[in-house]
Coordinates of C-alpha atoms in Angstrom, one line a residue:
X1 CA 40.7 80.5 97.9
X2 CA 44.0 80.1 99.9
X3 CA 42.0 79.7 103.1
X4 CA 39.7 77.0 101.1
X5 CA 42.8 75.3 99.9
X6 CA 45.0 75.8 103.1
X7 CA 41.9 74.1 105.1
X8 CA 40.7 70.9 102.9
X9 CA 43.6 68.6 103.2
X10 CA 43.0 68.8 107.0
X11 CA 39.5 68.3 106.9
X12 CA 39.8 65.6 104.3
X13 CA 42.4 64.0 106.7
X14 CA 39.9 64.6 109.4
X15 CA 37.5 62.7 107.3
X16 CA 39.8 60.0 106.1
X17 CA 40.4 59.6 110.2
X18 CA 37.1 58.9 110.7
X19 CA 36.0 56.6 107.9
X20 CA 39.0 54.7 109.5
X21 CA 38.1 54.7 112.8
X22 CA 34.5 53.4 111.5
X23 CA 35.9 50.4 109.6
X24 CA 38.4 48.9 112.1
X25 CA 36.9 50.1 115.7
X26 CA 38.2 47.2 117.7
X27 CA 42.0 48.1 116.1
X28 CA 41.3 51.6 117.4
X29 CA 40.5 50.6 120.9
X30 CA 43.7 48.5 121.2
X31 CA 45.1 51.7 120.2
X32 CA 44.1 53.3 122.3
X33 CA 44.5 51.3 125.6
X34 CA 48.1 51.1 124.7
X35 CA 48.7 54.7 124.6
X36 CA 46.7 55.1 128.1
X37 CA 46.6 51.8 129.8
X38 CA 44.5 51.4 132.6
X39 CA 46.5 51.3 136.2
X40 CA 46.7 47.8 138.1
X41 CA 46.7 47.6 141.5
X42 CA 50.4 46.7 141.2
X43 CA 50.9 49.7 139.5
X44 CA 50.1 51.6 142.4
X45 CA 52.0 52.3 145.0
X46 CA 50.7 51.7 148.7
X47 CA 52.8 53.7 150.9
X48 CA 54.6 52.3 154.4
X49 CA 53.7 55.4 156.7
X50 CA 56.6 54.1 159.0
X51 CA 59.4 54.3 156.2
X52 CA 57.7 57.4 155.3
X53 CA 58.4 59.0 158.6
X54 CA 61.7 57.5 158.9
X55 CA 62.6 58.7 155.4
X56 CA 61.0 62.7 156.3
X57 CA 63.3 62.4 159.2
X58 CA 66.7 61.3 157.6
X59 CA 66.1 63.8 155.3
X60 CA 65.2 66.8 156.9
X61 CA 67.7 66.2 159.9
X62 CA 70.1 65.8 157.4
X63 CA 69.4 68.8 155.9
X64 CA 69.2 70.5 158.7
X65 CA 73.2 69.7 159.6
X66 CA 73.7 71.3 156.3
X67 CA 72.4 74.0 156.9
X68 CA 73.5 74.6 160.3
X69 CA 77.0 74.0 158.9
X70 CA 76.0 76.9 156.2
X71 CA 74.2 79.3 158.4
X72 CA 77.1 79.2 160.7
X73 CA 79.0 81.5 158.2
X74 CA 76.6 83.9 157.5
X75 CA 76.2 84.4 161.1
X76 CA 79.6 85.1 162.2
X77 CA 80.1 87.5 158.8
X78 CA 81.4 90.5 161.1
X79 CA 84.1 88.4 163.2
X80 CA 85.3 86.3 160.0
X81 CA 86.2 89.3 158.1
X82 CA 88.0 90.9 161.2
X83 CA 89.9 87.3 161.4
X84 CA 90.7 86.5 157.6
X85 CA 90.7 90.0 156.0
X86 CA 92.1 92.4 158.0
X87 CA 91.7 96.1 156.7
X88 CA 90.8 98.4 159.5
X89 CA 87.5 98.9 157.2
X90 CA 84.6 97.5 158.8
X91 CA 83.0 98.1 155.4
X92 CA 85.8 96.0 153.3
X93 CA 85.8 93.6 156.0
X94 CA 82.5 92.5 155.2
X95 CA 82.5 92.7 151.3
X96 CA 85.0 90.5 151.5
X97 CA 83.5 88.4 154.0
X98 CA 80.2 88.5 152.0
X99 CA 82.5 87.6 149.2
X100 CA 84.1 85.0 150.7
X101 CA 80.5 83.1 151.8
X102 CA 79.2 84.1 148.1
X103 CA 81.8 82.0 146.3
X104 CA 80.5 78.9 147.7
X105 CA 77.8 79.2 145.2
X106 CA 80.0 79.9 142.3
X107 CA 80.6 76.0 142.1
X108 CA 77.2 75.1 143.7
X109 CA 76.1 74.4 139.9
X110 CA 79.2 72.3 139.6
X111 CA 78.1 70.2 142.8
X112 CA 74.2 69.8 141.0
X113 CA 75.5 68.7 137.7
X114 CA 77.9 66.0 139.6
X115 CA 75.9 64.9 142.1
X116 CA 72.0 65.2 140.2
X117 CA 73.2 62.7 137.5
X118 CA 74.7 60.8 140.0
X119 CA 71.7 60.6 142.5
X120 CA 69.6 59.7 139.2
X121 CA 71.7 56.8 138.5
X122 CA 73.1 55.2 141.8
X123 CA 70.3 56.3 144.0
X124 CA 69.2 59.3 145.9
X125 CA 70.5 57.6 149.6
X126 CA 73.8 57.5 148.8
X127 CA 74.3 60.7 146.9
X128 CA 72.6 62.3 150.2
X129 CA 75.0 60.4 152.2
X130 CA 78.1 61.4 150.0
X131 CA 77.2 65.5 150.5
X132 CA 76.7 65.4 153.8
X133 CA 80.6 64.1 154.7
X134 CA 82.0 66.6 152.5
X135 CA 80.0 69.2 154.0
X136 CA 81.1 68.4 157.1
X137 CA 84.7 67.9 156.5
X138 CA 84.4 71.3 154.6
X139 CA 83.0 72.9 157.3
X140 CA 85.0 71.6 160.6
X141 CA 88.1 72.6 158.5
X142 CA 87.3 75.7 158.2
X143 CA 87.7 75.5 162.2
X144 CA 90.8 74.8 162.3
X145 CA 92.1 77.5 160.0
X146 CA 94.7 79.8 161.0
X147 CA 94.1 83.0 161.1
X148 CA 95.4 86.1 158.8
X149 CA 98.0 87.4 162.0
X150 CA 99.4 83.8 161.6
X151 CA 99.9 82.9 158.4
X152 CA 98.8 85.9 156.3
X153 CA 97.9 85.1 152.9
X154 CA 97.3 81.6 153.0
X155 CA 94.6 82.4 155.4
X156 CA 91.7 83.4 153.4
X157 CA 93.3 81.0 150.5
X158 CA 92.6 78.1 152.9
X159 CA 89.0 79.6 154.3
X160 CA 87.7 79.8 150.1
X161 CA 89.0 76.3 149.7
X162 CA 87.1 75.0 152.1
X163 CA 83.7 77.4 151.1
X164 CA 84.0 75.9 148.2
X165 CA 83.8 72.1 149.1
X166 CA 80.8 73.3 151.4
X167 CA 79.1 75.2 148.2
X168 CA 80.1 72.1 146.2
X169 CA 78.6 69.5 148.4
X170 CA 75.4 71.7 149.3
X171 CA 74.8 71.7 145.1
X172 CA 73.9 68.1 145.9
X173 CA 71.8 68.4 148.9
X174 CA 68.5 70.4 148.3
X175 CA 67.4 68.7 144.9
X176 CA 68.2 65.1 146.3
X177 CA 66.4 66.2 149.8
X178 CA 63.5 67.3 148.2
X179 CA 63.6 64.4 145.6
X180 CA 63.8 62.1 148.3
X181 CA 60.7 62.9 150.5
X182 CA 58.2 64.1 147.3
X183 CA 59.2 60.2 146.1
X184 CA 58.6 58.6 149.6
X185 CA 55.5 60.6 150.2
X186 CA 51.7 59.7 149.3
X187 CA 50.7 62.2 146.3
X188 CA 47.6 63.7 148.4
X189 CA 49.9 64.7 151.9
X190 CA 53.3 65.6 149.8
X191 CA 52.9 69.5 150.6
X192 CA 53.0 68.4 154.8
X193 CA 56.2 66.2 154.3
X194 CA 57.4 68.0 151.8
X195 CA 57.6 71.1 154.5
X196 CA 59.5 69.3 157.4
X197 CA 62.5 69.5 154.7
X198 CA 62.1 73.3 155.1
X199 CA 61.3 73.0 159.0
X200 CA 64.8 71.3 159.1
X201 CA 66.3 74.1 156.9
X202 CA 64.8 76.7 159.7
X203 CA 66.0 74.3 163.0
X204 CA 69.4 74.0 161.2
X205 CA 69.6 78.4 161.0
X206 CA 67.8 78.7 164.2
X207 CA 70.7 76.1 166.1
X208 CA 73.7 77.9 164.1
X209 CA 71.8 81.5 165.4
X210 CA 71.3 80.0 168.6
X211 CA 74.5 78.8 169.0
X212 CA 76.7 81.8 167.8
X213 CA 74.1 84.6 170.3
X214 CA 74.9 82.3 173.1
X215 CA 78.7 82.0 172.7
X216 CA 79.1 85.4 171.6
X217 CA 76.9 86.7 174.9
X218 CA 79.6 84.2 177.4
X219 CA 82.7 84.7 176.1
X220 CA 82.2 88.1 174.5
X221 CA 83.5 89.5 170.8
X222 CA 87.3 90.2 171.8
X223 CA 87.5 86.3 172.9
X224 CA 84.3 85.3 169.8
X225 CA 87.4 86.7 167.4
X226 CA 90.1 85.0 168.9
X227 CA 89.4 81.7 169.3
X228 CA 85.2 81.7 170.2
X229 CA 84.4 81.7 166.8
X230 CA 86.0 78.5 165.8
X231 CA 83.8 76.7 168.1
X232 CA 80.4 76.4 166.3
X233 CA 82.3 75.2 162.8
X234 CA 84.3 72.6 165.1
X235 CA 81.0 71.2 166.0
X236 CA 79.4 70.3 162.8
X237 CA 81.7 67.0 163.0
X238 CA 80.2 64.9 165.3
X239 CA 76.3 66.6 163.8
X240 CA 77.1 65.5 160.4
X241 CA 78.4 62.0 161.3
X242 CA 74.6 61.8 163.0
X243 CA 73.0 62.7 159.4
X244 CA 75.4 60.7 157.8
X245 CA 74.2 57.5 160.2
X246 CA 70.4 58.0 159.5
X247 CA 70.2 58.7 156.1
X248 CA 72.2 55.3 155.3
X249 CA 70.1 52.9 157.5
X250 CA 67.0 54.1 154.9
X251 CA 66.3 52.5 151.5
X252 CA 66.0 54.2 148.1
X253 CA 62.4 55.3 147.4
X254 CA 60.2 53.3 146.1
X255 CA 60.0 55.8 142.5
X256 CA 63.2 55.3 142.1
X257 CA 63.3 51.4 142.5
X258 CA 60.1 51.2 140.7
X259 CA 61.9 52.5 137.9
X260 CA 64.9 50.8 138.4
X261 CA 63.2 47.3 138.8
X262 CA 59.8 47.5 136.8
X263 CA 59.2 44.2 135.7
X264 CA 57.4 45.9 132.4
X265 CA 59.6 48.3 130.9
X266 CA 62.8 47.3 132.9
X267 CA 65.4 47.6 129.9
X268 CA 64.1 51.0 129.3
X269 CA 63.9 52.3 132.8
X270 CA 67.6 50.7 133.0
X271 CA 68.8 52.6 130.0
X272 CA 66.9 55.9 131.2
X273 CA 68.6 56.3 134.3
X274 CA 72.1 54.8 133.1
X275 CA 72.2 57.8 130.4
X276 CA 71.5 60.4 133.0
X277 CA 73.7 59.2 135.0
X278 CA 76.6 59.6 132.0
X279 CA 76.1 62.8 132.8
X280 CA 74.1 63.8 129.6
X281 CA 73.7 67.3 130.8
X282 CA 73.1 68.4 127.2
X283 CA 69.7 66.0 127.4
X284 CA 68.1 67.8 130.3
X285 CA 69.2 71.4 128.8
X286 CA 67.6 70.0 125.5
X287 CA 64.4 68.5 126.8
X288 CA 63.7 70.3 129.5
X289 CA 64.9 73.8 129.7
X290 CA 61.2 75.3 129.5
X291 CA 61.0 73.8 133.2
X292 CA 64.4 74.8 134.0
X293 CA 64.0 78.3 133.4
X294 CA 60.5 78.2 135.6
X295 CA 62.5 76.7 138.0
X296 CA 65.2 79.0 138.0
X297 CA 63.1 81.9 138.5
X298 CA 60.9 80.5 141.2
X299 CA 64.2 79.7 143.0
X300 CA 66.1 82.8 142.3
X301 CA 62.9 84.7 143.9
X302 CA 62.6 82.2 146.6
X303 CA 66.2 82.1 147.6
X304 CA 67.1 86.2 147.4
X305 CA 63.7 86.3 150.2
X306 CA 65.2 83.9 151.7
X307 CA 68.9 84.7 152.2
X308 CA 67.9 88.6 152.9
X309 CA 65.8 87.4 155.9
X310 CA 67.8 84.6 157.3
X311 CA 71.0 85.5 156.7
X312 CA 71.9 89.2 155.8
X313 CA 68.9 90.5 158.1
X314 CA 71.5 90.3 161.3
X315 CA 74.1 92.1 159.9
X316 CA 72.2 94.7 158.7
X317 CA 70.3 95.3 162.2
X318 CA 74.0 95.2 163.4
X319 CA 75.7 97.5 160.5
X320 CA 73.0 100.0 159.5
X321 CA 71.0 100.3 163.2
X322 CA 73.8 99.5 165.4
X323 CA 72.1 97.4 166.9
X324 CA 74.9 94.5 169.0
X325 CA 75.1 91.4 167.3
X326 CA 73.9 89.1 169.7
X327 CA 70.9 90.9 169.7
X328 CA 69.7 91.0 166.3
X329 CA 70.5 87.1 166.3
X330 CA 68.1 86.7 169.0
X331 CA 65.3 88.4 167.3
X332 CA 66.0 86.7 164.2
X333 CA 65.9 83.4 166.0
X334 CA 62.5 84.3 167.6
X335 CA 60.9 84.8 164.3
X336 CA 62.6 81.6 163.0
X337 CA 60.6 79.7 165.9
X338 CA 57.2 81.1 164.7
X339 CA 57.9 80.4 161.6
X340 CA 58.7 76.6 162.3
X341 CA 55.4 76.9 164.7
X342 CA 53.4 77.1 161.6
X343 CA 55.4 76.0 158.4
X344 CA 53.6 72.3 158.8
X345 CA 50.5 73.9 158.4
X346 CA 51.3 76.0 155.5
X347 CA 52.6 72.5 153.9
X348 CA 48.9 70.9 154.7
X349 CA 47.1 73.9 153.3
X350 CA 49.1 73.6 150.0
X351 CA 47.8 70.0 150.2
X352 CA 44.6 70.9 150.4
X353 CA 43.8 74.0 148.2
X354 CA 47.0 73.7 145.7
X355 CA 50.8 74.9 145.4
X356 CA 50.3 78.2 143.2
X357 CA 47.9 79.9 145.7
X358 CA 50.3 79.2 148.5
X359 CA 53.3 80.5 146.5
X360 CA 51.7 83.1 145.0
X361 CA 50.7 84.6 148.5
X362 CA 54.3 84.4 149.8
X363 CA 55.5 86.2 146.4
X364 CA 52.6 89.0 146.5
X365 CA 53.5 89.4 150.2
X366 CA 56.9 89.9 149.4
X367 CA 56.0 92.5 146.6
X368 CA 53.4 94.6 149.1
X369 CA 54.9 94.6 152.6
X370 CA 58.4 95.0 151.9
X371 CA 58.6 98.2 152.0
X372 CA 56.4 98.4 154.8
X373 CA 58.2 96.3 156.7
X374 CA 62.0 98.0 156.7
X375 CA 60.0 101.1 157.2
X376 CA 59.0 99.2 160.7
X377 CA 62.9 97.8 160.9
X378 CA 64.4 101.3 160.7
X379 CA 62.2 102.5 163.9
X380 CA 65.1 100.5 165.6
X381 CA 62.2 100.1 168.8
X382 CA 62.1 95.7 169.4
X383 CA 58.3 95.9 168.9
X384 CA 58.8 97.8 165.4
X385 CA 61.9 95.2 164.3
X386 CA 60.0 92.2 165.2
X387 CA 56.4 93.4 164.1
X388 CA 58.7 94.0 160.8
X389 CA 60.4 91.1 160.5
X390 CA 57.2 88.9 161.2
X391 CA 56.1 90.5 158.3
X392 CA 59.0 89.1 156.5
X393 CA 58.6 85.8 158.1
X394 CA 55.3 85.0 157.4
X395 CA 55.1 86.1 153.4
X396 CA 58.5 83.9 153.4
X397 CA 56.6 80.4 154.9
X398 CA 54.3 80.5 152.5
X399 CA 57.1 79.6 150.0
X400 CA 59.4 77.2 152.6
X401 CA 56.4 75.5 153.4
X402 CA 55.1 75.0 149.6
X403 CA 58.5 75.3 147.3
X404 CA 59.9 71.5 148.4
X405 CA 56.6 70.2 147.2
X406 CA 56.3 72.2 144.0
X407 CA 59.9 71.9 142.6
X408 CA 60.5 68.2 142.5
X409 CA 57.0 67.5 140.5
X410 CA 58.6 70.1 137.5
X411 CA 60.3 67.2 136.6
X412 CA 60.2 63.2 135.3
X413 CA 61.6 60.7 137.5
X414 CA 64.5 59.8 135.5
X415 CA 65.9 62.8 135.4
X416 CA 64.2 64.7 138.7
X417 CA 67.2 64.6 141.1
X418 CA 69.5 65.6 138.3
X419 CA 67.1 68.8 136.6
X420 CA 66.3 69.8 139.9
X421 CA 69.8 69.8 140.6
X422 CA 71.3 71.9 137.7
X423 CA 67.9 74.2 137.8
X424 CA 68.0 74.9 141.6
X425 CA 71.8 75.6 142.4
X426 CA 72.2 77.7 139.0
X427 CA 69.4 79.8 140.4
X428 CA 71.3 79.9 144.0
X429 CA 74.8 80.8 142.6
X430 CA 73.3 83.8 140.2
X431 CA 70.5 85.3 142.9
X432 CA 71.2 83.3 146.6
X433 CA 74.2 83.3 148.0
X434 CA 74.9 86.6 146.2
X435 CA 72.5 88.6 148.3
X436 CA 74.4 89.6 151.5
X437 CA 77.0 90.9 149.2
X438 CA 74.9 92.7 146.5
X439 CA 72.4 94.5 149.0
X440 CA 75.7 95.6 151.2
X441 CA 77.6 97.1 147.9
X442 CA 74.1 98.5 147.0
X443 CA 73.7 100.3 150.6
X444 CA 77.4 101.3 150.3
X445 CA 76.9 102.8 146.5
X446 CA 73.4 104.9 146.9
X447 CA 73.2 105.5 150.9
X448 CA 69.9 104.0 151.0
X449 CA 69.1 101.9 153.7
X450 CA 65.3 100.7 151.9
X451 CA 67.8 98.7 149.5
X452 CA 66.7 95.3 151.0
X453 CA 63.0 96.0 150.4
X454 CA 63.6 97.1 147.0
X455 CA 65.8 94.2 145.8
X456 CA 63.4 92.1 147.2
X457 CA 60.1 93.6 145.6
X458 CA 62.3 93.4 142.4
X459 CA 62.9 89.4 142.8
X460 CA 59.1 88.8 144.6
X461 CA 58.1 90.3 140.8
X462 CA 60.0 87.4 139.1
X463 CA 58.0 84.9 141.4
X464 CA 54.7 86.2 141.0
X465 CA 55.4 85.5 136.8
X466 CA 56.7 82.1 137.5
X467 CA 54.0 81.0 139.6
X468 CA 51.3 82.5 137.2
X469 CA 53.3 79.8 134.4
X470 CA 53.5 77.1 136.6
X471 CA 51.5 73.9 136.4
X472 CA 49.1 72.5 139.2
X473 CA 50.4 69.8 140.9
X474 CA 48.7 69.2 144.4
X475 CA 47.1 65.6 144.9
X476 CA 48.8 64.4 141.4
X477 CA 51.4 61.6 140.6
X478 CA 55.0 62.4 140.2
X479 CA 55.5 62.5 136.5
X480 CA 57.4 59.5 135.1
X481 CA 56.3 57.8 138.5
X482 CA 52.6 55.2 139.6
X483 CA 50.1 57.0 141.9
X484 CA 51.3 56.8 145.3
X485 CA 48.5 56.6 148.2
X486 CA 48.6 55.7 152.1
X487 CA 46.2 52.7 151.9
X488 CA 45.3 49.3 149.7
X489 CA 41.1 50.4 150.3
X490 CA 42.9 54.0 148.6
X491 CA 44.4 51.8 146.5
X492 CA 41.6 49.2 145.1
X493 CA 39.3 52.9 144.6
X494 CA 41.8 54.4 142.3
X495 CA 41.4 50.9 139.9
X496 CA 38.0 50.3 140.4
X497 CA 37.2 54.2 138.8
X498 CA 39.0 53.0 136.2
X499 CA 36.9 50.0 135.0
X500 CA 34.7 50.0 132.4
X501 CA 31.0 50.5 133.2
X502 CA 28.9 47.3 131.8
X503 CA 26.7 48.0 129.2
X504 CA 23.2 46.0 129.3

């Protein structure tokens, strides 16, 4: 009787829906055309394949000073530690180096939630602009730093001050990077441009490994620690005035001044982005912290793969195998190569056959070979460290190639570059940049040298989850944003499916 009685008022609504529907049909249709209005052709955006290119460039150039600016650290770990911290430990040395380049992202999260809103509200171009001057103030400052057996204390003081403008500028850069290209791009191609932000990411490690090997191999490590090593942070400058130069000759993409112009809904799209850009923090926790903590995990995977291949993996060839610096760098920078080789075509294939089977292979690669693969490292032969860290390399560009593609469609258009933001650099602060230091104190604590393949079984784990929750997004429209395609005939398709078929 309770099931009876618990059922009939929603059948009788059911009913009541119907017998509705029935009596006032044309009232139903207008209904229902307003809650899913078909498209226009000025609804649809018809993308400039020249701006497009000029906006993948600006961006991924860009990103690649950035990173350039930040690899350059975690490649010269050993010789900062010797210069700034001073212990006769080698092993304190680099904790506190490690340290040093993890509290950068301690404020990362603090650079999203200022910058995210911002880029939301005044545009993604300028916000882009804005992080790459601090980052390269931060980081040709830290050049020019003193060093411990000249001014003592005030040494590292200075070199954390000036990590921290770096991690606070870079908490702008990746979610406003992505935003910008996944905006500019058509909605069927977004996984190949989407991946020359991650090809940039690779040349900007490959020139700060490139760099430091070749420097360290002329002037040698006595000379590299007294004065050599200031050289590569001294040269970010005149890079990042470059970035700086192309990314403000570009206009804002064409989601964003949709929204911020649309001749429609223009009061609302107005008052959208000016409340993000208030800062309302507490909104995107509120409305969208299912998505934040899928993108959280996905990252924090993503990113502890990431920073134990492209940035602790030389120090450990160097600490654990003894192997010389300059010659782990080099076989890292060799794998970095193939990996750029191929990471465009990893971005068309996620076009093509969708972003969870891409990311889940890099996540299940992760998970399997591992292992495998610091068994090969630990041989210590170069054909068993590269065939080892190619095994690395190529579970990891299945995720750079797919994850600048996958993250920004998590999230509307009003709020993207701002929950992207907040979402990506929390993840980096609690699982990124804290790598290098946790699997060093974790080697240092149990003896084991396999530490590295376990953590990073432990994170690949998370991602496989995350991408088993995750949505579909391949060949779709940015949420909150018009279909975007590369040509009118595109275009004029897309309305015509959308017509009514004429009844006879």
């Amino acid at each position: 009787m309770e099931r009876e009685a618990a059922t009939s008022p929603n059948e009788n609504g059911q009913e009541s829906d119907a017998a509705a529907i029935r009596r006032h049909p044309a009232l139903f249709r207008a209904i229902r055309r307003r809650q899913n209005p078909r498209l226009r052709r000025s609804d649809i955006t018809v993308t400039d394949e020249a701006a497009v290119k000029r906006a993948v460039k600006a961006a991924s150039l860009g990103n690649a000073m950035e990173w350039f600016d930040f690899g350059i650290y975690a490649y010269l770990a050993g010789t900062i530690g010797r210069v700034f911290f001073p212990s006769g430990s080698d092993t304190v040395e680099l904790l506190s180096s490690f340290a040093t380049f993890a509290v950068a992202f301690l404020v990362r999260p603090l650079g999203g939630m200022v910058f995210g809103p911002m880029g939301d509200k005044i545009g993604r171009k300028k916000v882009l602009a804005l992080t790459m001057i601090l980052m390269a103030i931060g980081t040709a400052a830290i050049g020019l730093i003193p060093s411990y057996d000249s001014i003592g204390f005030w040494a590292p003081v200075l070199l954390i001050l000036f990590r921290l403008l770096q991690g606070f500028s870079t908490g702008g850069e990746y979610g406003g990077a992505s935003t910008f290209i996944a905006e500019y791009a058509p909605d069927k191609r977004r996984g190949f441009f989407g991946s020359f932000l991650e090809l940039g990411t690779l040349a900007g490690y490959t020139g700060a490994a490139s760099l430091v090997t070749g420097l360290t191999a002329w002037l040698g490590s006595d000379t590299m620690d007294a004065w050599g090593w200031r050289i590569p942070f001294l040269v970010a400058a005149p890079l990042g005035i470059v970035g700086i130069y192309l990314r403000l000759k570009l206009d804002d993409t064409p989601a964003f001044l949709k929204l911020e112009d649309s001749n429609v809904h223009i009061s609302e799209a107005a008052t959208a982005v000016e409340t993000t850009a208030r800062g309302d923090l507490a909104k995107i926790f509120r409305t969208h912290w299912r998505m934040l903590i899928l993108c959280i995990s996905l990252v924090g995977a993503y990113n502890v793969t990431d920073y134990m291949l492209l940035s602790y993996m030389p120090t450990y060839l160097s600490d654990e195998l003894h192997y010389s610096e300059s010659h782990g760098l080099m076989i890292l920078v060799a794998t970095m190569v193939l990996l750029m080789l191929i990471i465009n075509q990893v971005g068309r294939l996620s076009d093509r056959f969708g972003r969870r089977p891409l990311l889940m292979t890099g996540m299940i690669g992760f998970f399997v070979l591992s292992a495998p693969a610091f068994v090969l490292v630990q041989q210590g032969s170069l054909l068993a460290v590269s065939a080892g860290m190619l095994m690395l390399g190529l579970s990891l560009v299945c995720l750079l190639g797919t994850m600048s593609a996958a993250l920004p469609a998590m999230f509307p258009t009003n709020v993207r570059y701002g929950s992207l933001s907040v979402g990506y650099n929390l993840s980096a602060s609690l699982f990124g940049g804290t790598t290098p230091l946790v699997i060093t104190a974790l080697i240092s604590v149990t003896g084991s040298d396999m530490m590295p393949a376990y953590y990073a079984m432990a994170a690949a784990l998370v991602g496989i989850v995350a991408v088993a929750c995750m949505k579909e997004t391949a060949q779709q429209p940015l949420e909150g944003s018009p279909p975007s395609v590369q040509t009118d005939e595109e275009a004029a398709e897309m309305v015509e499916a959308q017509a009514p078929t004429p009844k006879f």
